[in-house]
Amino acid sequence: MSLLEVRSVSKQFGGLTAVDDVSFDVFEGAIKAVIGPNGAGKTTLFNILTAFDRPDEGRVSFDGTDIVGQPPQRIVRAGIARTFQNTQLFEEMSTHENVMAGAHAVTRAGFFGAALRLPWTVREEREVAEEARRLLRLVGLEEWADTPAADLPHGLRRLLEIARALATRPRLLLLDEPAAGLNTAETASLADALYRIRDRGTTILIVEHDMGLVMEVSDEIVVLDRGAKIAEGPPRLIQKDPAVIAAYLGEEDLDEL
Amino acid sequence: MGGTELLQFVLAGLKNGSIYALVALGFTLIYAATGVINFAQGEFYMLGGMLSVWAYADLGLPLPLAGLVGVAATAAVGGVFELGAIRQRKDGDPLALIVITVGGSMVLSSMARHLFGPNERPLPLFSGGGSVSVFGAVLEVQTIWILGLTALAVVGLWYLYNRTGLGRAMRACAVNRDAARIVGIDTRLMVTVSFLLAAALGALAGLAVTPLTQTAFDVGPTVGIKGFAAAILGGLGNPIAAVVGGLVLGMLESVSIAFISSTYKDAIALIVLLAVLFMRPQGILGRSSREKV
């Protein structure tokens, strides 16, 4: 079943078309990727999918409901979580607290109940703390639980952001260039974490510049070039697609100039 | 100067300092949530005393209940002020918001004047006019109340910030608003909560002091300036620093009375404010912004 439906989405900045009539589906339980050379419109599309930006035309619906123009906390409650290309953490809070902050938006007692320490909120606070620990284990950060986020090594910061996003109990996790700046070993452990997350039942959509990770983990890939969708399909077909090869080769040509 | 005399000044400094600390905490909470200095903070102090007097003298409530009503009503005023004035400025432009708080301060003190009159109004001491002797120095029982209530408020706030989801969400908003929004924290709600809390803290200070000094519609700005100086002195945005700043400022005032003259007592806060802004704008406990990068 289609969890996220993107239909004829377009976005212009001045005279430039950043996203041009893009449509695709993300099916429940899949890992899907959106790739494309620099300037293909990936980040703009990503911001539209997470309701940080509005499309000029088109529709994005999550589980049958239109999400365009909704405030971020509504999107989160609907079951969509995201990470940023430039990791956004609560720097002065511990790794464990970062994840717990994500969990509170969706707990039953909410903020005021948690402040009042009603009997069930005490239990819930304990559950939140335990869930946060489980998520840290899931991404392999359990040893860093008490470290302030500011002191985490660069490669682990992105895993923490993913754990925090999972604390909101999303059905769909959107990752913006999760492998950017990671070395090979870190990318491999990221891939492992993505499999574990998918196996827990969370659907994943990755927007990524780098082909390596995407070819390994994705079930399906959408390729953008200059804002438009030029191909869609499983990794093996994408690798052989002449339009995709041309788009990426074109970029390399540009790089050489 | 003898040791006893010095101790007397220290106790006076602690008393005033804890009042400044409560007001400074209000500044710091709102600054952390919005990036704005709330110049109506002194009026919350005024309203805390004034509304408690109103509940006690005009409504005839027993003193503990009247105090509770005074603090709760002031907190409600803080929340309404945020919803009605601050939140209406949709772009959150700090300069515009600061001007709104200046206007709000004038509105609140004018309203207090119309509703409760231009005269000073008293409140009885919480538990009689006794005093205890501390190594020869006199400690009034009301001062013990002031210190105790401040300590209670600080511990309560610490607990809220470090042990509850609401506090964690407030800290998260202060540290990184974008990240707070993407994990589903309602950042607007956190701003309203900050105003509620800041108003309650200011009101608690006003309530605790009124039995000693009486209150009037125009006591807000003076205390507001001192709380602001204390918050700047400690380092804006950090609750512990606000408390330290308040106590240090109270001590400095007290010492200035002891060694210079009481004439300059009120000038001390302004001198400290200017000195800190010139020499160490991040405050004594603040991290320099350069270190952060």
PDB file of N, CA and C in Angstrom, chain B residues 123-198:
ATOM      1  N   LEU B 123       0.933  44.413  53.252  1.00  0.00           N
ATOM      2  CA  LEU B 123       0.537  43.015  53.454  1.00  0.00           C
ATOM      3  C   LEU B 123       1.172  42.589  54.776  1.00  0.00           C
ATOM      4  N   PRO B 124       0.449  41.817  55.616  1.00  0.00           N
ATOM      5  CA  PRO B 124       1.065  41.429  56.893  1.00  0.00           C
ATOM      6  C   PRO B 124       2.243  40.470  56.689  1.00  0.00           C
ATOM      7  N   LEU B 125       3.135  40.441  57.703  1.00  0.00           N
ATOM      8  CA  LEU B 125       4.244  39.487  57.675  1.00  0.00           C
ATOM      9  C   LEU B 125       3.680  38.074  57.670  1.00  0.00           C
ATOM     10  N   PHE B 126       4.365  37.156  57.007  1.00  0.00           N
ATOM     11  CA  PHE B 126       3.839  35.802  56.838  1.00  0.00           C
ATOM     12  C   PHE B 126       3.645  35.099  58.180  1.00  0.00           C
ATOM     13  N   SER B 127       4.604  35.291  59.094  1.00  0.00           N
ATOM     14  CA  SER B 127       4.453  34.607  60.385  1.00  0.00           C
ATOM     15  C   SER B 127       4.945  35.510  61.511  1.00  0.00           C
ATOM     16  N   GLY B 128       4.345  36.696  61.601  1.00  0.00           N
ATOM     17  CA  GLY B 128       4.648  37.602  62.703  1.00  0.00           C
ATOM     18  C   GLY B 128       5.949  38.333  62.512  1.00  0.00           C
ATOM     19  N   GLY B 129       6.245  39.247  63.437  1.00  0.00           N
ATOM     20  CA  GLY B 129       7.386  40.149  63.266  1.00  0.00           C
ATOM     21  C   GLY B 129       8.639  39.706  63.985  1.00  0.00           C
ATOM     22  N   GLY B 130       8.763  38.414  64.254  1.00  0.00           N
ATOM     23  CA  GLY B 130       9.913  37.961  65.037  1.00  0.00           C
ATOM     24  C   GLY B 130      11.209  38.001  64.256  1.00  0.00           C
ATOM     25  N   SER B 131      12.297  37.759  64.985  1.00  0.00           N
ATOM     26  CA  SER B 131      13.582  37.627  64.318  1.00  0.00           C
ATOM     27  C   SER B 131      14.422  36.641  65.101  1.00  0.00           C
ATOM     28  N   VAL B 132      15.418  36.097  64.435  1.00  0.00           N
ATOM     29  CA  VAL B 132      16.343  35.203  65.117  1.00  0.00           C
ATOM     30  C   VAL B 132      17.728  35.802  65.038  1.00  0.00           C
ATOM     31  N   SER B 133      18.598  35.368  65.974  1.00  0.00           N
ATOM     32  CA  SER B 133      19.944  35.899  65.984  1.00  0.00           C
ATOM     33  C   SER B 133      20.882  34.891  65.335  1.00  0.00           C
ATOM     34  N   VAL B 134      21.657  35.343  64.355  1.00  0.00           N
ATOM     35  CA  VAL B 134      22.634  34.484  63.687  1.00  0.00           C
ATOM     36  C   VAL B 134      24.018  35.052  63.980  1.00  0.00           C
ATOM     37  N   PHE B 135      24.758  34.421  64.867  1.00  0.00           N
ATOM     38  CA  PHE B 135      26.081  34.915  65.282  1.00  0.00           C
ATOM     39  C   PHE B 135      26.024  36.401  65.609  1.00  0.00           C
ATOM     40  N   GLY B 136      24.958  36.814  66.304  1.00  0.00           N
ATOM     41  CA  GLY B 136      24.856  38.213  66.713  1.00  0.00           C
ATOM     42  C   GLY B 136      24.124  39.106  65.735  1.00  0.00           C
ATOM     43  N   ALA B 137      24.031  38.686  64.477  1.00  0.00           N
ATOM     44  CA  ALA B 137      23.304  39.497  63.506  1.00  0.00           C
ATOM     45  C   ALA B 137      21.813  39.163  63.570  1.00  0.00           C
ATOM     46  N   VAL B 138      20.978  40.144  63.228  1.00  0.00           N
ATOM     47  CA  VAL B 138      19.531  39.949  63.302  1.00  0.00           C
ATOM     48  C   VAL B 138      19.008  39.451  61.950  1.00  0.00           C
ATOM     49  N   LEU B 139      18.274  38.331  62.013  1.00  0.00           N
ATOM     50  CA  LEU B 139      17.675  37.797  60.791  1.00  0.00           C
ATOM     51  C   LEU B 139      16.163  37.792  60.997  1.00  0.00           C
ATOM     52  N   GLU B 140      15.457  38.646  60.246  1.00  0.00           N
ATOM     53  CA  GLU B 140      14.003  38.700  60.389  1.00  0.00           C
ATOM     54  C   GLU B 140      13.385  37.414  59.838  1.00  0.00           C
ATOM     55  N   VAL B 141      12.267  37.009  60.470  1.00  0.00           N
ATOM     56  CA  VAL B 141      11.614  35.777  60.023  1.00  0.00           C
ATOM     57  C   VAL B 141      11.138  35.917  58.569  1.00  0.00           C
ATOM     58  N   GLN B 142      10.685  37.120  58.201  1.00  0.00           N
ATOM     59  CA  GLN B 142      10.231  37.321  56.811  1.00  0.00           C
ATOM     60  C   GLN B 142      11.372  37.093  55.816  1.00  0.00           C
ATOM     61  N   THR B 143      12.593  37.446  56.235  1.00  0.00           N
ATOM     62  CA  THR B 143      13.754  37.208  55.371  1.00  0.00           C
ATOM     63  C   THR B 143      13.976  35.709  55.169  1.00  0.00           C
ATOM     64  N   ILE B 144      13.740  34.950  56.259  1.00  0.00           N
ATOM     65  CA  ILE B 144      13.850  33.492  56.128  1.00  0.00           C
ATOM     66  C   ILE B 144      12.827  32.994  55.108  1.00  0.00           C
ATOM     67  N   TRP B 145      11.619  33.581  55.162  1.00  0.00           N
ATOM     68  CA  TRP B 145      10.604  33.216  54.173  1.00  0.00           C
ATOM     69  C   TRP B 145      11.093  33.504  52.754  1.00  0.00           C
ATOM     70  N   ILE B 146      11.663  34.701  52.592  1.00  0.00           N
ATOM     71  CA  ILE B 146      12.130  35.095  51.253  1.00  0.00           C
ATOM     72  C   ILE B 146      13.192  34.116  50.747  1.00  0.00           C
ATOM     73  N   LEU B 147      14.187  33.827  51.609  1.00  0.00           N
ATOM     74  CA  LEU B 147      15.259  32.908  51.203  1.00  0.00           C
ATOM     75  C   LEU B 147      14.695  31.522  50.919  1.00  0.00           C
ATOM     76  N   GLY B 148      13.777  31.072  51.790  1.00  0.00           N
ATOM     77  CA  GLY B 148      13.210  29.733  51.644  1.00  0.00           C
ATOM     78  C   GLY B 148      12.398  29.595  50.365  1.00  0.00           C
ATOM     79  N   LEU B 149      11.547  30.600  50.100  1.00  0.00           N
ATOM     80  CA  LEU B 149      10.715  30.527  48.893  1.00  0.00           C
ATOM     81  C   LEU B 149      11.579  30.578  47.635  1.00  0.00           C
ATOM     82  N   THR B 150      12.636  31.390  47.687  1.00  0.00           N
ATOM     83  CA  THR B 150      13.542  31.449  46.532  1.00  0.00           C
ATOM     84  C   THR B 150      14.202  30.093  46.306  1.00  0.00           C
ATOM     85  N   ALA B 151      14.693  29.514  47.407  1.00  0.00           N
ATOM     86  CA  ALA B 151      15.353  28.210  47.294  1.00  0.00           C
ATOM     87  C   ALA B 151      14.383  27.172  46.726  1.00  0.00           C
ATOM     88  N   LEU B 152      13.144  27.219  47.211  1.00  0.00           N
ATOM     89  CA  LEU B 152      12.129  26.278  46.746  1.00  0.00           C
ATOM     90  C   LEU B 152      11.875  26.454  45.241  1.00  0.00           C
ATOM     91  N   ALA B 153      11.775  27.717  44.826  1.00  0.00           N
ATOM     92  CA  ALA B 153      11.513  27.998  43.406  1.00  0.00           C
ATOM     93  C   ALA B 153      12.676  27.511  42.546  1.00  0.00           C
ATOM     94  N   VAL B 154      13.903  27.723  43.033  1.00  0.00           N
ATOM     95  CA  VAL B 154      15.076  27.316  42.252  1.00  0.00           C
ATOM     96  C   VAL B 154      15.135  25.796  42.135  1.00  0.00           C
ATOM     97  N   VAL B 155      14.895  25.107  43.252  1.00  0.00           N
ATOM     98  CA  VAL B 155      14.909  23.644  43.221  1.00  0.00           C
ATOM     99  C   VAL B 155      13.787  23.122  42.316  1.00  0.00           C
ATOM    100  N   GLY B 156      12.614  23.723  42.433  1.00  0.00           N
ATOM    101  CA  GLY B 156      11.487  23.311  41.595  1.00  0.00           C
ATOM    102  C   GLY B 156      11.797  23.480  40.114  1.00  0.00           C
ATOM    103  N   LEU B 157      12.427  24.605  39.801  1.00  0.00           N
ATOM    104  CA  LEU B 157      12.762  24.890  38.407  1.00  0.00           C
ATOM    105  C   LEU B 157      13.825  23.918  37.893  1.00  0.00           C
ATOM    106  N   TRP B 158      14.807  23.637  38.767  1.00  0.00           N
ATOM    107  CA  TRP B 158      15.840  22.673  38.394  1.00  0.00           C
ATOM    108  C   TRP B 158      15.200  21.321  38.078  1.00  0.00           C
ATOM    109  N   TYR B 159      14.271  20.926  38.950  1.00  0.00           N
ATOM    110  CA  TYR B 159      13.600  19.643  38.771  1.00  0.00           C
ATOM    111  C   TYR B 159      12.831  19.627  37.450  1.00  0.00           C
ATOM    112  N   LEU B 160      12.090  20.694  37.216  1.00  0.00           N
ATOM    113  CA  LEU B 160      11.316  20.798  35.984  1.00  0.00           C
ATOM    114  C   LEU B 160      12.221  20.672  34.754  1.00  0.00           C
ATOM    115  N   TYR B 161      13.340  21.396  34.788  1.00  0.00           N
ATOM    116  CA  TYR B 161      14.232  21.421  33.633  1.00  0.00           C
ATOM    117  C   TYR B 161      14.916  20.084  33.392  1.00  0.00           C
ATOM    118  N   ASN B 162      15.296  19.394  34.482  1.00  0.00           N
ATOM    119  CA  ASN B 162      16.154  18.222  34.313  1.00  0.00           C
ATOM    120  C   ASN B 162      15.441  16.890  34.448  1.00  0.00           C
ATOM    121  N   ARG B 163      14.237  16.897  34.992  1.00  0.00           N
ATOM    122  CA  ARG B 163      13.602  15.619  35.279  1.00  0.00           C
ATOM    123  C   ARG B 163      12.231  15.451  34.645  1.00  0.00           C
ATOM    124  N   THR B 164      11.778  16.414  33.864  1.00  0.00           N
ATOM    125  CA  THR B 164      10.461  16.257  33.260  1.00  0.00           C
ATOM    126  C   THR B 164      10.534  16.486  31.754  1.00  0.00           C
ATOM    127  N   GLY B 165       9.552  15.920  31.073  1.00  0.00           N
ATOM    128  CA  GLY B 165       9.496  16.084  29.627  1.00  0.00           C
ATOM    129  C   GLY B 165       9.264  17.527  29.222  1.00  0.00           C
ATOM    130  N   LEU B 166       8.424  18.226  29.990  1.00  0.00           N
ATOM    131  CA  LEU B 166       8.161  19.635  29.672  1.00  0.00           C
ATOM    132  C   LEU B 166       9.451  20.447  29.732  1.00  0.00           C
ATOM    133  N   GLY B 167      10.225  20.228  30.819  1.00  0.00           N
ATOM    134  CA  GLY B 167      11.479  20.962  30.970  1.00  0.00           C
ATOM    135  C   GLY B 167      12.455  20.626  29.855  1.00  0.00           C
ATOM    136  N   ARG B 168      12.500  19.327  29.500  1.00  0.00           N
ATOM    137  CA  ARG B 168      13.411  18.907  28.438  1.00  0.00           C
ATOM    138  C   ARG B 168      13.012  19.577  27.126  1.00  0.00           C
ATOM    139  N   ALA B 169      11.702  19.663  26.895  1.00  0.00           N
ATOM    140  CA  ALA B 169      11.227  20.307  25.669  1.00  0.00           C
ATOM    141  C   ALA B 169      11.577  21.791  25.673  1.00  0.00           C
ATOM    142  N   MET B 170      11.475  22.435  26.845  1.00  0.00           N
ATOM    143  CA  MET B 170      11.814  23.857  26.925  1.00  0.00           C
ATOM    144  C   MET B 170      13.298  24.060  26.645  1.00  0.00           C
ATOM    145  N   ARG B 171      14.133  23.178  27.221  1.00  0.00           N
ATOM    146  CA  ARG B 171      15.573  23.291  26.959  1.00  0.00           C
ATOM    147  C   ARG B 171      15.857  23.035  25.481  1.00  0.00           C
ATOM    148  N   ALA B 172      15.169  22.035  24.931  1.00  0.00           N
ATOM    149  CA  ALA B 172      15.382  21.709  23.523  1.00  0.00           C
ATOM    150  C   ALA B 172      15.070  22.919  22.643  1.00  0.00           C
ATOM    151  N   CYS B 173      13.975  23.622  22.961  1.00  0.00           N
ATOM    152  CA  CYS B 173      13.610  24.812  22.186  1.00  0.00           C
ATOM    153  C   CYS B 173      14.679  25.888  22.310  1.00  0.00           C
ATOM    154  N   ALA B 174      15.204  26.028  23.537  1.00  0.00           N
ATOM    155  CA  ALA B 174      16.195  27.071  23.769  1.00  0.00           C
ATOM    156  C   ALA B 174      17.481  26.761  23.006  1.00  0.00           C
ATOM    157  N   VAL B 175      17.836  25.476  22.943  1.00  0.00           N
ATOM    158  CA  VAL B 175      19.104  25.095  22.320  1.00  0.00           C
ATOM    159  C   VAL B 175      19.007  25.149  20.798  1.00  0.00           C
ATOM    160  N   ASN B 176      17.926  24.626  20.245  1.00  0.00           N
ATOM    161  CA  ASN B 176      17.813  24.542  18.790  1.00  0.00           C
ATOM    162  C   ASN B 176      16.343  24.464  18.387  1.00  0.00           C
ATOM    163  N   ARG B 177      15.790  25.605  18.011  1.00  0.00           N
ATOM    164  CA  ARG B 177      14.355  25.655  17.745  1.00  0.00           C
ATOM    165  C   ARG B 177      13.958  24.808  16.538  1.00  0.00           C
ATOM    166  N   ASP B 178      14.773  24.820  15.472  1.00  0.00           N
ATOM    167  CA  ASP B 178      14.434  24.030  14.285  1.00  0.00           C
ATOM    168  C   ASP B 178      14.357  22.550  14.612  1.00  0.00           C
ATOM    169  N   ALA B 179      15.380  22.087  15.356  1.00  0.00           N
ATOM    170  CA  ALA B 179      15.404  20.677  15.709  1.00  0.00           C
ATOM    171  C   ALA B 179      14.225  20.340  16.613  1.00  0.00           C
ATOM    172  N   ALA B 180      13.855  21.269  17.505  1.00  0.00           N
ATOM    173  CA  ALA B 180      12.712  21.026  18.389  1.00  0.00           C
ATOM    174  C   ALA B 180      11.446  20.861  17.563  1.00  0.00           C
ATOM    175  N   ARG B 181      11.312  21.695  16.532  1.00  0.00           N
ATOM    176  CA  ARG B 181      10.105  21.598  15.701  1.00  0.00           C
ATOM    177  C   ARG B 181      10.054  20.268  14.967  1.00  0.00           C
ATOM    178  N   ILE B 182      11.193  19.796  14.459  1.00  0.00           N
ATOM    179  CA  ILE B 182      11.115  18.550  13.688  1.00  0.00           C
ATOM    180  C   ILE B 182      10.905  17.326  14.556  1.00  0.00           C
ATOM    181  N   VAL B 183      11.164  17.409  15.851  1.00  0.00           N
ATOM    182  CA  VAL B 183      10.797  16.249  16.660  1.00  0.00           C
ATOM    183  C   VAL B 183       9.403  16.449  17.246  1.00  0.00           C
ATOM    184  N   GLY B 184       8.687  17.446  16.746  1.00  0.00           N
ATOM    185  CA  GLY B 184       7.280  17.567  17.084  1.00  0.00           C
ATOM    186  C   GLY B 184       6.988  18.358  18.335  1.00  0.00           C
ATOM    187  N   ILE B 185       7.969  19.117  18.833  1.00  0.00           N
ATOM    188  CA  ILE B 185       7.712  19.951  19.999  1.00  0.00           C
ATOM    189  C   ILE B 185       7.014  21.227  19.533  1.00  0.00           C
ATOM    190  N   ASP B 186       5.930  21.584  20.206  1.00  0.00           N
ATOM    191  CA  ASP B 186       5.180  22.779  19.863  1.00  0.00           C
ATOM    192  C   ASP B 186       5.919  23.987  20.442  1.00  0.00           C
ATOM    193  N   THR B 187       6.752  24.620  19.616  1.00  0.00           N
ATOM    194  CA  THR B 187       7.626  25.676  20.142  1.00  0.00           C
ATOM    195  C   THR B 187       6.825  26.894  20.604  1.00  0.00           C
ATOM    196  N   ARG B 188       5.675  27.158  19.984  1.00  0.00           N
ATOM    197  CA  ARG B 188       4.837  28.285  20.422  1.00  0.00           C
ATOM    198  C   ARG B 188       4.329  28.044  21.840  1.00  0.00           C
ATOM    199  N   LEU B 189       3.919  26.795  22.080  1.00  0.00           N
ATOM    200  CA  LEU B 189       3.431  26.459  23.419  1.00  0.00           C
ATOM    201  C   LEU B 189       4.525  26.667  24.462  1.00  0.00           C
ATOM    202  N   MET B 190       5.768  26.326  24.089  1.00  0.00           N
ATOM    203  CA  MET B 190       6.884  26.481  25.030  1.00  0.00           C
ATOM    204  C   MET B 190       7.105  27.961  25.363  1.00  0.00           C
ATOM    205  N   VAL B 191       6.865  28.845  24.396  1.00  0.00           N
ATOM    206  CA  VAL B 191       6.994  30.284  24.663  1.00  0.00           C
ATOM    207  C   VAL B 191       5.925  30.711  25.679  1.00  0.00           C
ATOM    208  N   THR B 192       4.695  30.246  25.468  1.00  0.00           N
ATOM    209  CA  THR B 192       3.625  30.589  26.409  1.00  0.00           C
ATOM    210  C   THR B 192       3.960  30.082  27.807  1.00  0.00           C
ATOM    211  N   VAL B 193       4.452  28.850  27.894  1.00  0.00           N
ATOM    212  CA  VAL B 193       4.815  28.283  29.197  1.00  0.00           C
ATOM    213  C   VAL B 193       5.919  29.112  29.855  1.00  0.00           C
ATOM    214  N   SER B 194       6.873  29.589  29.056  1.00  0.00           N
ATOM    215  CA  SER B 194       7.948  30.412  29.602  1.00  0.00           C
ATOM    216  C   SER B 194       7.386  31.692  30.208  1.00  0.00           C
ATOM    217  N   PHE B 195       6.440  32.312  29.535  1.00  0.00           N
ATOM    218  CA  PHE B 195       5.837  33.533  30.083  1.00  0.00           C
ATOM    219  C   PHE B 195       5.067  33.241  31.368  1.00  0.00           C
ATOM    220  N   LEU B 196       4.321  32.141  31.387  1.00  0.00           N
ATOM    221  CA  LEU B 196       3.594  31.746  32.597  1.00  0.00           C
ATOM    222  C   LEU B 196       4.566  31.600  33.767  1.00  0.00           C
ATOM    223  N   LEU B 197       5.654  30.852  33.519  1.00  0.00           N
ATOM    224  CA  LEU B 197       6.622  30.583  34.587  1.00  0.00           C
ATOM    225  C   LEU B 197       7.331  31.858  35.032  1.00  0.00           C
ATOM    226  N   ALA B 198       7.734  32.682  34.050  1.00  0.00           N
ATOM    227  CA  ALA B 198       8.451  33.919  34.370  1.00  0.00           C
ATOM    228  C   ALA B 198       7.561  34.825  35.205  1.00  0.00           C
TER     229      ALA B 198
END
